[in-house]
CSV table of C-alpha atoms in Angstrom, one decimal:
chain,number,residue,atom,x,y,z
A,1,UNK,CA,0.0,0.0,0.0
A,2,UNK,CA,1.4,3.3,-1.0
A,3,UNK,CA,1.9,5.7,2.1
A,4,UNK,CA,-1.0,8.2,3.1
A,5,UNK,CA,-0.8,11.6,5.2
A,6,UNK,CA,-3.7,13.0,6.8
A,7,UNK,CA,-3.3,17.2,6.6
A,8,UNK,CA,-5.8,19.5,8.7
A,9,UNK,CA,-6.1,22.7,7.3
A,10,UNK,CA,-7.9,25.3,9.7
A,11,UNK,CA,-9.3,29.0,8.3
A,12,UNK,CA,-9.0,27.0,4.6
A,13,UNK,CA,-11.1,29.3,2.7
A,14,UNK,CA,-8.5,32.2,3.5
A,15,UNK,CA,-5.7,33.6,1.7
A,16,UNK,CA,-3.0,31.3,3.1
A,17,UNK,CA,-5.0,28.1,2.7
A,18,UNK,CA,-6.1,29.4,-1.1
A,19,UNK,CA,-2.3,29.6,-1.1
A,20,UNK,CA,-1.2,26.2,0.4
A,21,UNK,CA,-3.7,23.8,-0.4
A,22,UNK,CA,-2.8,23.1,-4.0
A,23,UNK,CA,0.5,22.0,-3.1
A,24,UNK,CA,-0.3,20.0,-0.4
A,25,UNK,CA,-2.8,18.1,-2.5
A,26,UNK,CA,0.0,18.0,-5.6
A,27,UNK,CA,2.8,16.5,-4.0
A,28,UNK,CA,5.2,18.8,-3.9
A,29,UNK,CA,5.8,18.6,-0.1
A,30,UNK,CA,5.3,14.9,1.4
A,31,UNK,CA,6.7,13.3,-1.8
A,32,UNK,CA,5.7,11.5,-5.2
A,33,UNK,CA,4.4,8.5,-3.6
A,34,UNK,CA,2.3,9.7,-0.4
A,35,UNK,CA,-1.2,10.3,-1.0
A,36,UNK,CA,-2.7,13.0,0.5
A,37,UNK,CA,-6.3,13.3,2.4
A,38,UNK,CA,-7.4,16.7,3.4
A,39,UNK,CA,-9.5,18.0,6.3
A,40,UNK,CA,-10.4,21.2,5.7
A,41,UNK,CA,-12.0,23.3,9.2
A,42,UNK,CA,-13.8,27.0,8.7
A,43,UNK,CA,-16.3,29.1,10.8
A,44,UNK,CA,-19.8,27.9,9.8
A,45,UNK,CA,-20.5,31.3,7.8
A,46,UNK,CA,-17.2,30.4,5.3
A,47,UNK,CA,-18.5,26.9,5.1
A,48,UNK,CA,-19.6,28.2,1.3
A,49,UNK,CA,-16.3,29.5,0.4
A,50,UNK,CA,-14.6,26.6,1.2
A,51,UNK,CA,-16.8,24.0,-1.1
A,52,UNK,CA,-15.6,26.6,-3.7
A,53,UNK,CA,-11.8,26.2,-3.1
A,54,UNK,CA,-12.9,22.0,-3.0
A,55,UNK,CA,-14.4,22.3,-6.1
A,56,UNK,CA,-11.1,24.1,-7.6
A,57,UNK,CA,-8.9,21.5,-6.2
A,58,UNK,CA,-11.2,18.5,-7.8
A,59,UNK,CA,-11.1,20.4,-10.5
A,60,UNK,CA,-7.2,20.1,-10.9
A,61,UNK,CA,-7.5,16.1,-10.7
A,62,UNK,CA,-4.4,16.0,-8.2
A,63,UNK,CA,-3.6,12.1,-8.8
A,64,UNK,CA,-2.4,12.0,-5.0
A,65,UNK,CA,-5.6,13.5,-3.8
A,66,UNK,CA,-7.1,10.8,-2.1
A,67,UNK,CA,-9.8,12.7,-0.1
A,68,UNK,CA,-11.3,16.1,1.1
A,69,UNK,CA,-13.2,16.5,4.1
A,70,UNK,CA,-14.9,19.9,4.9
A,71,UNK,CA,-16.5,20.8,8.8
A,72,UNK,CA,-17.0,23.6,10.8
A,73,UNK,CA,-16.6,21.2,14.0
A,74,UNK,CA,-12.6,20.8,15.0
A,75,UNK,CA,-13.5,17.2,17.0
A,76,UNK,CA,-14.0,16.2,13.2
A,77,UNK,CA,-11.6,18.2,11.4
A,78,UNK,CA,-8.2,16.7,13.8
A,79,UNK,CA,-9.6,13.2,13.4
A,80,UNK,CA,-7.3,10.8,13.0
A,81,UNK,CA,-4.6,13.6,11.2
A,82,UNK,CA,-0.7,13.6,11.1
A,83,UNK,CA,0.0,17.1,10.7
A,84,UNK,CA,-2.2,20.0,12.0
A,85,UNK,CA,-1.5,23.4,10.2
A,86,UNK,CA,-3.8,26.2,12.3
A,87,UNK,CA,-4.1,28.9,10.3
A,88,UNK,CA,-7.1,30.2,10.8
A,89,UNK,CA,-7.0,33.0,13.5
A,90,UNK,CA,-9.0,36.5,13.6
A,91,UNK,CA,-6.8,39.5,12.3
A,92,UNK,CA,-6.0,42.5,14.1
A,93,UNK,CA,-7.8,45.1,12.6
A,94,UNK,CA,-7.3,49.1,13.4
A,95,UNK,CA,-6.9,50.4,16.0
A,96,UNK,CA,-6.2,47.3,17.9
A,97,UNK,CA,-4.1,46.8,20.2
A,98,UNK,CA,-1.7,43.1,20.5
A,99,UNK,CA,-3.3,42.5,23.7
A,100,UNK,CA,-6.3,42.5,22.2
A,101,UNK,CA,-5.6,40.4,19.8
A,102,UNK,CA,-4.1,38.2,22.2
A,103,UNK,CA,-7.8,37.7,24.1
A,104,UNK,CA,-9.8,37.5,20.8
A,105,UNK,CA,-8.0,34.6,19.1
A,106,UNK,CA,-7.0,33.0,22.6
A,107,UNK,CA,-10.1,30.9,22.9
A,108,UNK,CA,-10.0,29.7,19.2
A,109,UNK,CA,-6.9,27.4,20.2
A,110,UNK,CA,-8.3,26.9,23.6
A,111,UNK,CA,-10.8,24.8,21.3
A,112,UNK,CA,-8.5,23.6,18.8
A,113,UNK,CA,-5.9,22.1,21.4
A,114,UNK,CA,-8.5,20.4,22.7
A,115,UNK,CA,-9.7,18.8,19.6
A,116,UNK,CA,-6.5,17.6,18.7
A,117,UNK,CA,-6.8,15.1,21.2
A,118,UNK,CA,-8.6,13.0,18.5
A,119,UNK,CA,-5.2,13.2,16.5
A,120,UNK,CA,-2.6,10.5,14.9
A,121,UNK,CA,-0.6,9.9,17.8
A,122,UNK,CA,2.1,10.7,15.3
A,123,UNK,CA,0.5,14.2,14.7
A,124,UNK,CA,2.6,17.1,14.2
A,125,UNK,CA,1.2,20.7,14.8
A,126,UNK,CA,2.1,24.2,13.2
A,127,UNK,CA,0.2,27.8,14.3
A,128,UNK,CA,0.9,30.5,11.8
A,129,UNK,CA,-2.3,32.4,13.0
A,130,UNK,CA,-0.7,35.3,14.9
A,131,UNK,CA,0.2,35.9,17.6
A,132,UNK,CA,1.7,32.8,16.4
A,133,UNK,CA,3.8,31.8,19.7
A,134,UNK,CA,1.2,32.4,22.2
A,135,UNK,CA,-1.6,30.7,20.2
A,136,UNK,CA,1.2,27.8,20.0
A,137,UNK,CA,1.1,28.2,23.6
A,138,UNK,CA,-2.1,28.1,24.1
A,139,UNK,CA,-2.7,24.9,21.9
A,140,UNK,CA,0.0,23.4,23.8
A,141,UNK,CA,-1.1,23.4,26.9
A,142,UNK,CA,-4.5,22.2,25.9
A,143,UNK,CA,-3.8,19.7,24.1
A,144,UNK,CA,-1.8,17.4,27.3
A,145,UNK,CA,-5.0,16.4,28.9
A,146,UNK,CA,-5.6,14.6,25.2
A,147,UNK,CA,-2.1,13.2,25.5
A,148,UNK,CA,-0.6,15.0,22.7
A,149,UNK,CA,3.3,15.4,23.9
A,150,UNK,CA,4.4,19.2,24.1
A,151,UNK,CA,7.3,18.7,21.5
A,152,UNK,CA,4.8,18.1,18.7
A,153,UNK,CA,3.8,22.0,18.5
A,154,UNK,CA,6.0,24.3,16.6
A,155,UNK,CA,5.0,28.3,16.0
A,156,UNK,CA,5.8,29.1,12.8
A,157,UNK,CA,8.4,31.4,12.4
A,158,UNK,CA,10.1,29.9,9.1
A,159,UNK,CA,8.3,33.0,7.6
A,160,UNK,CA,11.0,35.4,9.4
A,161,UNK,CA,13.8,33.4,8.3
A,162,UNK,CA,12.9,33.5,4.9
A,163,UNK,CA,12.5,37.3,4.8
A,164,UNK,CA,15.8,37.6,6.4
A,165,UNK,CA,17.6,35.4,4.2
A,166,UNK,CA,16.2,36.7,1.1
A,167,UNK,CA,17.2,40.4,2.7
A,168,UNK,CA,20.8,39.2,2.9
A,169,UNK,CA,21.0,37.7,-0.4
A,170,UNK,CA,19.8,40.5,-2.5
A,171,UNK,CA,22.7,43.0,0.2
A,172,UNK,CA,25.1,40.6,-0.9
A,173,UNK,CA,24.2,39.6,-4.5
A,174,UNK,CA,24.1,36.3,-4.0
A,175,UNK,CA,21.4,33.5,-4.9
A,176,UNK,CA,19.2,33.0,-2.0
A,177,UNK,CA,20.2,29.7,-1.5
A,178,UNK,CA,24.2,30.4,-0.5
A,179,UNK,CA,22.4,32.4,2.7
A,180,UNK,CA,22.4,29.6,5.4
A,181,UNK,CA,22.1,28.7,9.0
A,182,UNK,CA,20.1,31.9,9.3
A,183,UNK,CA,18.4,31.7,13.1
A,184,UNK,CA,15.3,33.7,14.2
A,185,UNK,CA,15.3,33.9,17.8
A,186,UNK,CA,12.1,34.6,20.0
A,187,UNK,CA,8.6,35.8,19.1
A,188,UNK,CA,7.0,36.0,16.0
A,189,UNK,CA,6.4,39.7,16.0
A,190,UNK,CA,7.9,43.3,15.8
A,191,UNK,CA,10.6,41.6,18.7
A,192,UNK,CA,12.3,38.9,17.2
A,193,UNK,CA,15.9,38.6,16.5
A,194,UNK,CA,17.3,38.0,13.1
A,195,UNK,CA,20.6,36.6,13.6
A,196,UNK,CA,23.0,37.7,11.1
A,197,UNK,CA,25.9,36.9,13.2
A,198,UNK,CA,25.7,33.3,13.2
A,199,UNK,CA,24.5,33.2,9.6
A,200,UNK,CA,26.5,32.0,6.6
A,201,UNK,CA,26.4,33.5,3.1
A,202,UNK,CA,28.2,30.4,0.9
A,203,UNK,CA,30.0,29.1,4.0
A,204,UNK,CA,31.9,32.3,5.1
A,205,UNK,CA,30.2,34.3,8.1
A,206,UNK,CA,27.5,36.7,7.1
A,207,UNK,CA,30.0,39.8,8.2
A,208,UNK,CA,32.9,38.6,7.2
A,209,UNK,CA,31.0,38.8,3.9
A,210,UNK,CA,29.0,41.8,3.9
A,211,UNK,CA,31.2,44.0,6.2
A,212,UNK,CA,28.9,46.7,6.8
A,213,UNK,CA,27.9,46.1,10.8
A,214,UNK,CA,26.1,48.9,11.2
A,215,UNK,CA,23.6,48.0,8.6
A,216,UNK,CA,23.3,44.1,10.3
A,217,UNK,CA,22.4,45.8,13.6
A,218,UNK,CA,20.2,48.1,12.3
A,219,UNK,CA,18.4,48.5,8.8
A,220,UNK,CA,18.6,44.8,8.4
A,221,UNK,CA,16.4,43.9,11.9
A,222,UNK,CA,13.7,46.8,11.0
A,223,UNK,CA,13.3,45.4,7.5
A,224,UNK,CA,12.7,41.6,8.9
A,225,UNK,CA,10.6,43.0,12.3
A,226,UNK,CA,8.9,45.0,9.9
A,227,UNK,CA,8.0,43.2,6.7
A,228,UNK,CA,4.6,42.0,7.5
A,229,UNK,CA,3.5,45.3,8.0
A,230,UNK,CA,5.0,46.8,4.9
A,231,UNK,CA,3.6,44.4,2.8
A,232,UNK,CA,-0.2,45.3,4.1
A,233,UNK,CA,0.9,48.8,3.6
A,234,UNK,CA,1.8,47.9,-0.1
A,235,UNK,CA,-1.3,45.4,-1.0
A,236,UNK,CA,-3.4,46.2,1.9
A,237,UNK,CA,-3.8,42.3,2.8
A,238,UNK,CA,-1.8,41.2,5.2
A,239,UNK,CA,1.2,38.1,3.7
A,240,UNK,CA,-0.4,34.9,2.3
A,241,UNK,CA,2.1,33.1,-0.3
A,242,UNK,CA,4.7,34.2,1.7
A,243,UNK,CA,3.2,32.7,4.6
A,244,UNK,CA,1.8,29.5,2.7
A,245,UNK,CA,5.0,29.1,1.5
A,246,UNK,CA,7.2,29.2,4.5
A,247,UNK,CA,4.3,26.7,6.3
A,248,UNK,CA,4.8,24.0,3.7
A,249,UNK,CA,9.2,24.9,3.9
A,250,UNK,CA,8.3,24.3,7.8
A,251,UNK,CA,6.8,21.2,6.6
A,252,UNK,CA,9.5,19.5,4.5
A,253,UNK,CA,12.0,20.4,6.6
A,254,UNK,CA,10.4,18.5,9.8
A,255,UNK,CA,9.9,15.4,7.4
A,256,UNK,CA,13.0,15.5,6.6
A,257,UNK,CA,16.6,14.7,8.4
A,258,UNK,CA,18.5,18.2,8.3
A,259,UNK,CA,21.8,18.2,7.0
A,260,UNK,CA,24.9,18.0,9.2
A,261,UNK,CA,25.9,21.7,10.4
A,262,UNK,CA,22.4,22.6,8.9
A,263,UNK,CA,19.3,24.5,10.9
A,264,UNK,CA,16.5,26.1,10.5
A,265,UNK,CA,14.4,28.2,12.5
A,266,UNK,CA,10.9,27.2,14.6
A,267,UNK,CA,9.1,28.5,17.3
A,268,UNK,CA,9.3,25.2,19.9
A,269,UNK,CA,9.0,24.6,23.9
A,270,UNK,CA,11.5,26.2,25.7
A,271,UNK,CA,13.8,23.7,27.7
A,272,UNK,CA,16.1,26.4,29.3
A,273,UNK,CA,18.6,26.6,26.1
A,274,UNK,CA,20.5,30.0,25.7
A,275,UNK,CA,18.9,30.9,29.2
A,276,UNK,CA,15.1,31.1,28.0
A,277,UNK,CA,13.1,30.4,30.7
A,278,UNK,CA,11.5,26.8,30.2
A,279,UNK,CA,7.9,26.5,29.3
A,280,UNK,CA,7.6,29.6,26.7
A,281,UNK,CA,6.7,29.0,22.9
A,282,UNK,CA,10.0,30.6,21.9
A,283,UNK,CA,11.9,30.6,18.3
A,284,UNK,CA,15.6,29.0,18.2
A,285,UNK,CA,18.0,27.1,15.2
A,286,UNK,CA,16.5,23.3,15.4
A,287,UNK,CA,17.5,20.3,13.7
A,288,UNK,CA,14.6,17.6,12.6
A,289,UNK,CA,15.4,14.1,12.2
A,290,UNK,CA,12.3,12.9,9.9
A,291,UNK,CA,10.2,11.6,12.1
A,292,UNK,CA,8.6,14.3,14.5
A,293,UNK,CA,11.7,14.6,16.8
A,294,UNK,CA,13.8,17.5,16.7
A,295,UNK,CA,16.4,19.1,18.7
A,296,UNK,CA,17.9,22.9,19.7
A,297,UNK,CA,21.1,23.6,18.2
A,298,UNK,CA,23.2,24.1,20.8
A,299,UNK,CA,26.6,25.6,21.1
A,300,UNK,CA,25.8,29.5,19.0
A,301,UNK,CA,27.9,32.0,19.9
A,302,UNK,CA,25.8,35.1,21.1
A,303,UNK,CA,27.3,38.4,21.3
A,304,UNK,CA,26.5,40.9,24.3
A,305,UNK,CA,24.2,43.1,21.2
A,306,UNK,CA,22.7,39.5,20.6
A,307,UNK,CA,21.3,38.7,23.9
A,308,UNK,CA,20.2,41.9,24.6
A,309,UNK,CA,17.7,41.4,21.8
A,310,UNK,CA,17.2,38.1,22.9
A,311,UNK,CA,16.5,39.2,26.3
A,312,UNK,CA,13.8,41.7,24.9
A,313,UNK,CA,11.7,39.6,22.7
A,314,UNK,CA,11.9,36.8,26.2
A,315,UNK,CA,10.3,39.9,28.0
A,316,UNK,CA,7.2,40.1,25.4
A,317,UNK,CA,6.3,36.6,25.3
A,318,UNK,CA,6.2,36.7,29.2
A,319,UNK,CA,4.2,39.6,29.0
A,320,UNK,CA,1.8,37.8,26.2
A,321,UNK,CA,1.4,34.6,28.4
A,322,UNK,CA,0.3,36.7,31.1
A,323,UNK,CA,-2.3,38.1,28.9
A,324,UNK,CA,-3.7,34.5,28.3
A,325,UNK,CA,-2.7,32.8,31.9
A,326,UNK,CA,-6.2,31.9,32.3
A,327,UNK,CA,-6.3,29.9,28.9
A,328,UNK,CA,-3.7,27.8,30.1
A,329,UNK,CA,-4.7,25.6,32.9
């Protein structure tokens, strides 16, 4: 029998899933010979939209399409799945504030966590609904009563890493693809870390190669904190192939064994590495070895300019779990 993933898609109907689904159901990111069965979760009022994007993927007679499965109820929607991609999550709109945000998507993956208990036990999860480490969080924490082990949740933050490798390529002019070991430390969100210290442009240290220190520590962090909200300024809709993308990179790399001296970037439970207090949904350079484990690279160098930015974007996730302390018992 050929092998067969099960893929839960949540908020399907929206721009990322519009964006993803296709090449999930192709075959572009399990593989050739894995067939692919889809459960596809929305809000009860998108339920219409989505049996549009269904009939577009039927309508592309994917030959590794085994099955679609649409529900508004996440109990169905987690049944039985190997991977978990939570995308759906209420945007901030104006005027409001992160906090608030916090509080109105909080209870969406109070649900979802739940829910999962009726999961693979081999089930893998991903949030890239922001805030995407706190929702993780949340999901987490929720999820343990139903027996689904902590280390299966990752926040997505391969988004971050992308932006900042493709930020040092085009400063270099270099292909995208000599920009490695590229680390985003911390929280998804105006906070995080880009480390351009311990990244590698063709092997060489990243400023060894681009020289120009100032702009690493400076216009180089804004552009990566900052790049969601300049693409809304510039399309007015907030990133969605960027974001499908870098879920379905997230993907592949956690199915597959990363090279030697490789890493790549994912928000994961904190076990104390580089100091981060243990417990928080926090982004550092992991290594995947195919089959759902992982570990934190250990053993980066960290300058004193590094772990003060560190240190800040700890300081926000804190202050975002205490926002949501209730959702977590």
């Amino acid at each position: 029998m050929p092998r067969s993933v099960k893929v839960a898609v949540t908020g399907a109907a929206g721009q990322i899933g519009y964006a993803l689904l296709p090449r999930l159901a192709s075959g572009s990111v399990f593989g050739p010979e894995v067939q692919v069965s889809l459960s596809l979760l929305e809000v009860t009022p998108a339920l219409a939209a989505l049996e549009g994007v269904v009939m577009e993927l039927d309508d592309c007679a994917f030959p590794l399409l085994k099955s679609i499965e649409i529900t508004d109820d996440p109990n169905k929607a987690f049944d039985g799945v190997n991977w978990g991609l939570l995308v759906g999550s209420k945007p901030r709109s104006k005027g409001m504030e992160r906090g608030d945000l916090i509080r109105e998507n909080g209870p969406i993956f109070v649900g979802q966590g739940n829910a999962l208990a009726n999961a693979a036990s081999d089930v893998q999860v991903l949030v890239v609904g922001n805030p995407a480490n706190t929702n993780c969080l949340i999901a987490m924490q929720n999820a343990k009563a139903g027996g689904v082990p902590s280390n299966r949740f990752h926040a997505m933050t391969r988004l971050d890493q992308n932006r900042a490798q493709a930020q040092l390529a085009k400063k270099a002019g270099v292909p995208v693809a000599q920009v490695t070991n590229m680390v985003i430390w911390g929280n998804h969100s105006a906070t995080q870390y880009p480390d351009a210290e311990n990244a590698k442009i063709n092997g060489r240290d990243v400023p060894d190669v681009i020289g120009h220190i100032s702009w690493l520590q400076d216009d180089f962090i804004k552009v990566v904190q900052q790049r969601g909200a300049e693409v809304i300024s510039a399309r007015g809709l907030s990133s969605a192939a960027s974001a499908a993308n870098a879920a379905l990179d997230h993907v592949v790399s956690m199915e597959s064994i990363t090279a030697e001296g490789d890493f790549f970037s994912s928000g994961v439970i904190s076990d104390g590495s580089y100091g981060i207090e243990e417990g928080l949904i926090f982004s550092f350079p992991i290594r995947s070895y195919g089959n759902g484990d992982w570990e934190i690279v250990q053993g980066l160098d960290l300058s004193a300019f590094a772990k003060e930015k560190i240190s800040a974007t700890e300081i926000e996730l804190q202050e975002e779990r205490s926002v949501i302390a209730d959702l977590l018992k």
